[in-house]
Amino acid sequence: MNQFSEFYKLIRTKINAGSIKEMSWVAIGQLANIIFSFIIVKLLSRMGEENYGIYALVITLAVFSGILFYGPLAQGFIRFYYHYLELNHARKFTKLIYKILLFSILIFLLISFISYLVIPLIDHSQPAIFFLLAGVYIITVKINEFFNAVLNLIRKRKENSILQGSEKAFIIMLLFGLIYFKNFMLINVFIILAIVAFFSSSIKFYIFQKYLPDEQKESEVGKPLRLEMRANLIQYITPFLIWGFSGWLQLNSEKWIINGILSTADVGIYAVMMALVNALIIAPNNIISDFSTPIIFKQYSYLMNKKKIKIGYQYIYINILIVFGLTIFSTIITYFWGKELIILISNAGYSKFWYLLPMFCLGTGLFLTGQALTMHGLALNVPK
């Protein structure tokens, strides 16, 4: 009881006009994103179960690249940004991150080009250009998501919310254009998604650079500091590779198993159900994480300050309770109205296995609850 009293006091002392405005922009932006995402799923489902299944498989590859590289890199950047900001080296640390991002773009472009040359020799289901465009889409969308985290880090949530909502709105308009001109093909869909992600990430990059603080000149930053930055980053993000791979296996590999055992059309049906899981659990969890992670890590920026660490731990505990509550709520909602929700965002052809939806919600929610439990170790700089 005393712990809940402390939480209540914490919330009362931390909530003010600025924080309410900030939270409102996050809530409005993410609500708009969820609604727009449903419209996008509704439009994409018109391609048919098989094409939507192929689209879902490409998304799993994008998630794979995010979990194994872009996600850990974003976590490392968020974890150490305020640390180096206090040392007046935030700009230098950011340059290191940019170099890693540029290197990753070149690597993924090479992989995409190799796929363009090799995969059509063994798989004739799609034209060769499809594999190249899918690779470009994966690169642009993950870079865009990286800068979503970056803008949240510097608390530019209003700009981020407007940009994310605008992205979805432009995608919807362009998809309607494809339908109107009877050119609604999977290749064209990936072209649209890649173009929108590219321009959006460019704008976010510009905004971040605008607010990045000035610091010492390049000549005043020694080699030992650069080596320290690399070492801290590598040490912190390496455990995410194992964790990320196991997480991807749990939340995404099943689409490939379904594709191998059943059919691509069944993947499409499953993907539509998981779009609901995303809206009910994953997206709200991401909202909570995007909003709270920079705040939590800021409390842990100086590990000798026990008072601030205690406050950070209380934020983590609140996160865990909220995610678990979302899990229970979503499971109950889909148990009673799962079929109707599936038909609402797609059509009746995708609802044949609706009774599995509550189990998907429960399993995903419990996984994310477990993930939230690890935040204390991450903030203490012990991700192992």
Tab-separated table of C-alpha atoms in Angstrom, residues 107-370:
chain	number	residue	atom	x	y	z
A	107	ILE	CA	25.462	-3.379	-46.191
A	108	PHE	CA	21.698	-3.763	-46.598
A	109	LEU	CA	21.824	-2.310	-50.114
A	110	LEU	CA	24.460	-4.912	-50.980
A	111	ILE	CA	22.270	-7.682	-49.542
A	112	SER	CA	19.297	-6.342	-51.529
A	113	PHE	CA	21.307	-6.307	-54.755
A	114	ILE	CA	22.536	-9.873	-54.180
A	115	SER	CA	18.924	-10.931	-53.539
A	116	TYR	CA	17.928	-9.198	-56.775
A	117	LEU	CA	20.485	-11.301	-58.665
A	118	VAL	CA	20.206	-14.667	-56.880
A	119	ILE	CA	16.667	-15.257	-55.557
A	120	PRO	CA	14.911	-15.066	-58.976
A	121	LEU	CA	17.071	-18.011	-60.084
A	122	ILE	CA	15.400	-20.269	-57.487
A	123	ASP	CA	12.067	-18.513	-56.904
A	124	HIS	CA	9.999	-17.404	-59.896
A	125	SER	CA	6.941	-16.231	-57.931
A	126	GLN	CA	7.987	-12.559	-58.126
A	127	PRO	CA	9.955	-10.492	-60.685
A	128	ALA	CA	13.591	-9.778	-59.823
A	129	ILE	CA	12.959	-6.076	-59.217
A	130	PHE	CA	10.549	-7.001	-56.403
A	131	PHE	CA	13.405	-8.251	-54.203
A	132	LEU	CA	15.456	-5.092	-54.766
A	133	LEU	CA	12.486	-2.828	-53.991
A	134	ALA	CA	11.608	-4.865	-50.905
A	135	GLY	CA	15.175	-4.383	-49.667
A	136	VAL	CA	15.052	-0.631	-50.266
A	137	TYR	CA	11.723	-0.498	-48.415
A	138	ILE	CA	13.208	-2.327	-45.418
A	139	ILE	CA	16.146	0.106	-45.238
A	140	THR	CA	14.043	3.271	-45.490
A	141	VAL	CA	11.344	2.175	-43.053
A	142	LYS	CA	13.850	1.136	-40.357
A	143	ILE	CA	15.843	4.365	-40.707
A	144	ASN	CA	12.550	6.231	-40.385
A	145	GLU	CA	11.657	4.297	-37.231
A	146	PHE	CA	15.117	5.026	-35.818
A	147	PHE	CA	14.484	8.758	-36.126
A	148	ASN	CA	11.077	8.312	-34.484
A	149	ALA	CA	12.967	7.163	-31.401
A	150	VAL	CA	15.473	10.002	-31.783
A	151	LEU	CA	12.780	12.710	-31.815
A	152	ASN	CA	11.137	11.145	-28.782
A	153	LEU	CA	14.534	11.174	-27.097
A	154	ILE	CA	14.827	14.963	-27.379
A	155	ARG	CA	11.141	15.319	-26.392
A	156	LYS	CA	9.955	16.656	-29.771
A	157	ARG	CA	6.778	14.613	-29.509
A	158	LYS	CA	4.532	17.167	-31.190
A	159	GLU	CA	6.663	17.225	-34.333
A	160	ASN	CA	7.022	13.446	-34.259
A	161	SER	CA	3.277	12.883	-33.880
A	162	ILE	CA	2.458	15.245	-36.747
A	163	LEU	CA	5.047	13.617	-39.005
A	164	GLN	CA	3.939	10.061	-38.226
A	165	GLY	CA	0.304	10.947	-38.836
A	166	SER	CA	1.220	12.715	-42.078
A	167	GLU	CA	3.155	9.640	-43.258
A	168	LYS	CA	0.113	7.414	-42.862
A	169	ALA	CA	-2.187	9.994	-44.474
A	170	PHE	CA	0.077	10.284	-47.541
A	171	ILE	CA	0.304	6.493	-47.813
A	172	ILE	CA	-3.498	6.224	-47.753
A	173	MET	CA	-3.879	8.872	-50.454
A	174	LEU	CA	-1.278	7.199	-52.665
A	175	LEU	CA	-2.873	3.767	-52.183
A	176	PHE	CA	-6.232	5.214	-53.207
A	177	GLY	CA	-4.431	6.602	-56.252
A	178	LEU	CA	-3.152	3.125	-57.173
A	179	ILE	CA	-6.658	1.716	-56.809
A	180	TYR	CA	-8.186	4.536	-58.870
A	181	PHE	CA	-5.702	4.074	-61.719
A	182	LYS	CA	-6.058	0.264	-61.489
A	183	ASN	CA	-2.360	-0.142	-60.716
A	184	PHE	CA	-2.710	-1.743	-57.279
A	185	MET	CA	0.236	-4.152	-57.343
A	186	LEU	CA	2.565	-5.262	-54.570
A	187	ILE	CA	5.639	-3.736	-56.245
A	188	ASN	CA	3.949	-0.340	-56.471
A	189	VAL	CA	2.913	-0.591	-52.822
A	190	PHE	CA	6.538	-1.036	-51.742
A	191	ILE	CA	7.632	1.884	-53.940
A	192	ILE	CA	5.087	4.139	-52.223
A	193	LEU	CA	6.033	2.980	-48.730
A	194	ALA	CA	9.758	3.452	-49.405
A	195	ILE	CA	9.339	6.958	-50.857
A	196	VAL	CA	7.188	8.161	-47.955
A	197	ALA	CA	9.607	6.672	-45.387
A	198	PHE	CA	12.594	8.297	-47.127
A	199	PHE	CA	11.134	11.807	-47.115
A	200	SER	CA	9.801	11.460	-43.585
A	201	SER	CA	13.149	10.277	-42.193
A	202	SER	CA	14.897	13.155	-43.998
A	203	ILE	CA	12.622	15.680	-42.278
A	204	LYS	CA	13.174	14.029	-38.884
A	205	PHE	CA	16.930	14.085	-39.450
A	206	TYR	CA	16.754	17.821	-40.176
A	207	ILE	CA	14.696	18.485	-37.028
A	208	PHE	CA	17.079	16.508	-34.840
A	209	GLN	CA	20.125	18.302	-36.267
A	210	LYS	CA	18.425	21.619	-35.613
A	211	TYR	CA	18.070	20.877	-31.896
A	212	LEU	CA	21.377	19.060	-31.419
A	213	PRO	CA	23.466	21.157	-28.991
A	214	ASP	CA	26.829	22.654	-29.924
A	215	GLU	CA	29.949	21.351	-28.223
A	216	GLN	CA	33.729	21.318	-28.399
A	217	LYS	CA	35.434	21.434	-31.752
A	218	GLU	CA	36.466	18.172	-33.396
A	219	SER	CA	40.144	18.826	-32.619
A	220	GLU	CA	39.361	19.021	-28.899
A	221	VAL	CA	37.830	15.556	-28.815
A	222	GLY	CA	40.521	12.952	-28.269
A	223	LYS	CA	40.847	9.422	-29.559
A	224	PRO	CA	40.352	7.867	-26.076
A	225	LEU	CA	36.867	9.388	-25.907
A	226	ARG	CA	35.943	8.040	-29.343
A	227	LEU	CA	37.158	4.584	-28.329
A	228	GLU	CA	35.199	4.825	-25.093
A	229	MET	CA	32.027	5.696	-27.003
A	230	ARG	CA	32.441	2.710	-29.314
A	231	ALA	CA	33.236	0.364	-26.426
A	232	ASN	CA	30.252	1.514	-24.357
A	233	LEU	CA	27.925	1.202	-27.326
A	234	ILE	CA	29.155	-2.238	-28.401
A	235	GLN	CA	29.109	-3.608	-24.866
A	236	TYR	CA	25.585	-2.333	-24.306
A	237	ILE	CA	23.940	-3.451	-27.547
A	238	THR	CA	25.644	-6.847	-28.032
A	239	PRO	CA	23.275	-8.750	-25.683
A	240	PHE	CA	20.360	-7.370	-27.710
A	241	LEU	CA	21.467	-9.531	-30.638
A	242	ILE	CA	20.689	-12.741	-28.736
A	243	TRP	CA	17.619	-11.285	-27.093
A	244	GLY	CA	16.418	-9.767	-30.368
A	245	PHE	CA	16.834	-12.979	-32.330
A	246	SER	CA	14.880	-14.992	-29.761
A	247	GLY	CA	12.215	-12.274	-29.676
A	248	TRP	CA	11.895	-12.324	-33.461
A	249	LEU	CA	11.562	-16.118	-33.415
A	250	GLN	CA	8.726	-15.824	-30.918
A	251	LEU	CA	6.812	-12.973	-32.561
A	252	ASN	CA	7.568	-13.256	-36.304
A	253	SER	CA	9.041	-16.599	-37.378
A	254	GLU	CA	5.626	-18.260	-37.211
A	255	LYS	CA	4.652	-16.496	-40.449
A	256	TRP	CA	7.431	-18.358	-42.255
A	257	ILE	CA	6.395	-21.624	-40.603
A	258	ILE	CA	2.791	-21.048	-41.714
A	259	ASN	CA	4.039	-20.247	-45.211
A	260	GLY	CA	6.065	-23.479	-45.316
A	261	ILE	CA	3.412	-25.787	-43.863
A	262	LEU	CA	0.213	-24.164	-45.164
A	263	SER	CA	0.161	-21.350	-47.729
A	264	THR	CA	0.944	-17.683	-48.291
A	265	ALA	CA	-2.802	-16.971	-48.160
A	266	ASP	CA	-2.896	-18.361	-44.613
A	267	VAL	CA	-0.002	-16.044	-43.763
A	268	GLY	CA	-2.165	-13.153	-44.968
A	269	ILE	CA	-5.057	-14.234	-42.730
A	270	TYR	CA	-2.739	-14.559	-39.748
A	271	ALA	CA	-1.108	-11.185	-40.508
A	272	VAL	CA	-4.463	-9.390	-40.425
A	273	MET	CA	-5.165	-10.869	-36.988
A	274	MET	CA	-1.720	-9.780	-35.827
A	275	ALA	CA	-2.489	-6.269	-37.114
A	276	LEU	CA	-5.236	-6.199	-34.493
A	277	VAL	CA	-2.826	-7.504	-31.858
A	278	ASN	CA	-0.467	-4.725	-32.884
A	279	ALA	CA	-3.157	-2.070	-32.473
A	280	LEU	CA	-4.465	-3.402	-29.164
A	281	ILE	CA	-1.184	-4.287	-27.432
A	282	ILE	CA	2.035	-3.657	-29.380
A	283	ALA	CA	1.288	-0.073	-30.483
A	284	PRO	CA	0.151	1.070	-26.993
A	285	ASN	CA	3.218	-0.653	-25.542
A	286	ASN	CA	5.400	1.255	-28.001
A	287	ILE	CA	3.683	4.505	-27.003
A	288	ILE	CA	4.465	3.819	-23.362
A	289	SER	CA	8.026	2.796	-24.191
A	290	ASP	CA	8.702	5.768	-26.485
A	291	PHE	CA	7.355	8.193	-23.910
A	292	SER	CA	8.909	6.712	-20.782
A	293	THR	CA	12.269	5.248	-21.885
A	294	PRO	CA	14.089	8.595	-22.351
A	295	ILE	CA	12.646	9.790	-19.028
A	296	ILE	CA	13.698	6.592	-17.241
A	297	PHE	CA	17.199	6.580	-18.715
A	298	LYS	CA	17.603	10.236	-17.806
A	299	GLN	CA	16.955	9.259	-14.167
A	300	TYR	CA	19.681	6.603	-14.503
A	301	SER	CA	22.185	8.871	-16.295
A	302	TYR	CA	24.215	9.207	-13.076
A	303	LEU	CA	24.198	5.834	-11.301
A	304	MET	CA	25.504	7.217	-7.996
A	305	ASN	CA	22.321	9.251	-7.479
A	306	LYS	CA	20.166	6.708	-5.608
A	307	LYS	CA	17.192	9.045	-5.276
A	308	LYS	CA	16.853	9.510	-9.038
A	309	ILE	CA	17.318	5.773	-9.613
A	310	LYS	CA	14.471	5.069	-7.185
A	311	ILE	CA	12.207	7.413	-9.146
A	312	GLY	CA	13.261	5.720	-12.399
A	313	TYR	CA	12.436	2.324	-10.918
A	314	GLN	CA	8.967	3.544	-9.961
A	315	TYR	CA	8.384	4.613	-13.573
A	316	ILE	CA	9.422	1.127	-14.694
A	317	TYR	CA	6.998	-0.498	-12.255
A	318	ILE	CA	4.147	1.663	-13.565
A	319	ASN	CA	5.050	0.599	-17.128
A	320	ILE	CA	4.832	-3.064	-16.180
A	321	LEU	CA	1.390	-2.654	-14.611
A	322	ILE	CA	0.053	-0.759	-17.640
A	323	VAL	CA	1.333	-3.332	-20.159
A	324	PHE	CA	-0.122	-6.209	-18.144
A	325	GLY	CA	-3.448	-4.362	-17.898
A	326	LEU	CA	-3.482	-3.879	-21.684
A	327	THR	CA	-2.894	-7.610	-22.096
A	328	ILE	CA	-5.909	-8.586	-19.989
A	329	PHE	CA	-8.140	-5.942	-21.602
A	330	SER	CA	-7.214	-6.952	-25.177
A	331	THR	CA	-7.693	-10.647	-24.475
A	332	ILE	CA	-11.211	-10.041	-23.134
A	333	ILE	CA	-12.199	-7.716	-26.005
A	334	THR	CA	-11.078	-10.134	-28.715
A	335	TYR	CA	-12.707	-13.100	-26.948
A	336	PHE	CA	-16.129	-11.487	-27.349
A	337	TRP	CA	-15.746	-9.382	-30.519
A	338	GLY	CA	-12.711	-10.777	-32.330
A	339	LYS	CA	-14.524	-11.799	-35.521
A	340	GLU	CA	-16.263	-8.446	-35.884
A	341	LEU	CA	-12.979	-6.588	-35.444
A	342	ILE	CA	-11.268	-8.667	-38.150
A	343	ILE	CA	-14.088	-8.021	-40.629
A	344	LEU	CA	-14.002	-4.317	-39.754
A	345	ILE	CA	-10.349	-3.899	-40.801
A	346	SER	CA	-10.383	-6.335	-43.759
A	347	ASN	CA	-13.216	-8.572	-44.985
A	348	ALA	CA	-14.971	-11.818	-44.057
A	349	GLY	CA	-12.388	-13.895	-45.938
A	350	TYR	CA	-9.804	-13.104	-43.249
A	351	SER	CA	-11.998	-14.124	-40.283
A	352	LYS	CA	-12.091	-17.928	-40.590
A	353	PHE	CA	-9.676	-18.438	-37.665
A	354	TRP	CA	-10.876	-15.536	-35.508
A	355	TYR	CA	-11.144	-17.721	-32.379
A	356	LEU	CA	-7.327	-17.810	-32.177
A	357	LEU	CA	-7.119	-14.029	-31.761
A	358	PRO	CA	-7.541	-13.929	-27.926
A	359	MET	CA	-4.639	-16.373	-27.535
A	360	PHE	CA	-2.465	-14.217	-29.797
A	361	CYS	CA	-3.282	-11.192	-27.613
A	362	LEU	CA	-2.516	-13.041	-24.394
A	363	GLY	CA	0.775	-14.515	-25.628
A	364	THR	CA	2.034	-11.255	-27.129
A	365	GLY	CA	1.015	-9.259	-24.068
A	366	LEU	CA	2.780	-11.590	-21.658
A	367	PHE	CA	5.928	-11.432	-23.802
A	368	LEU	CA	5.874	-7.617	-23.712
A	369	THR	CA	5.224	-7.664	-19.966
A	370	GLY	CA	8.338	-9.793	-19.549
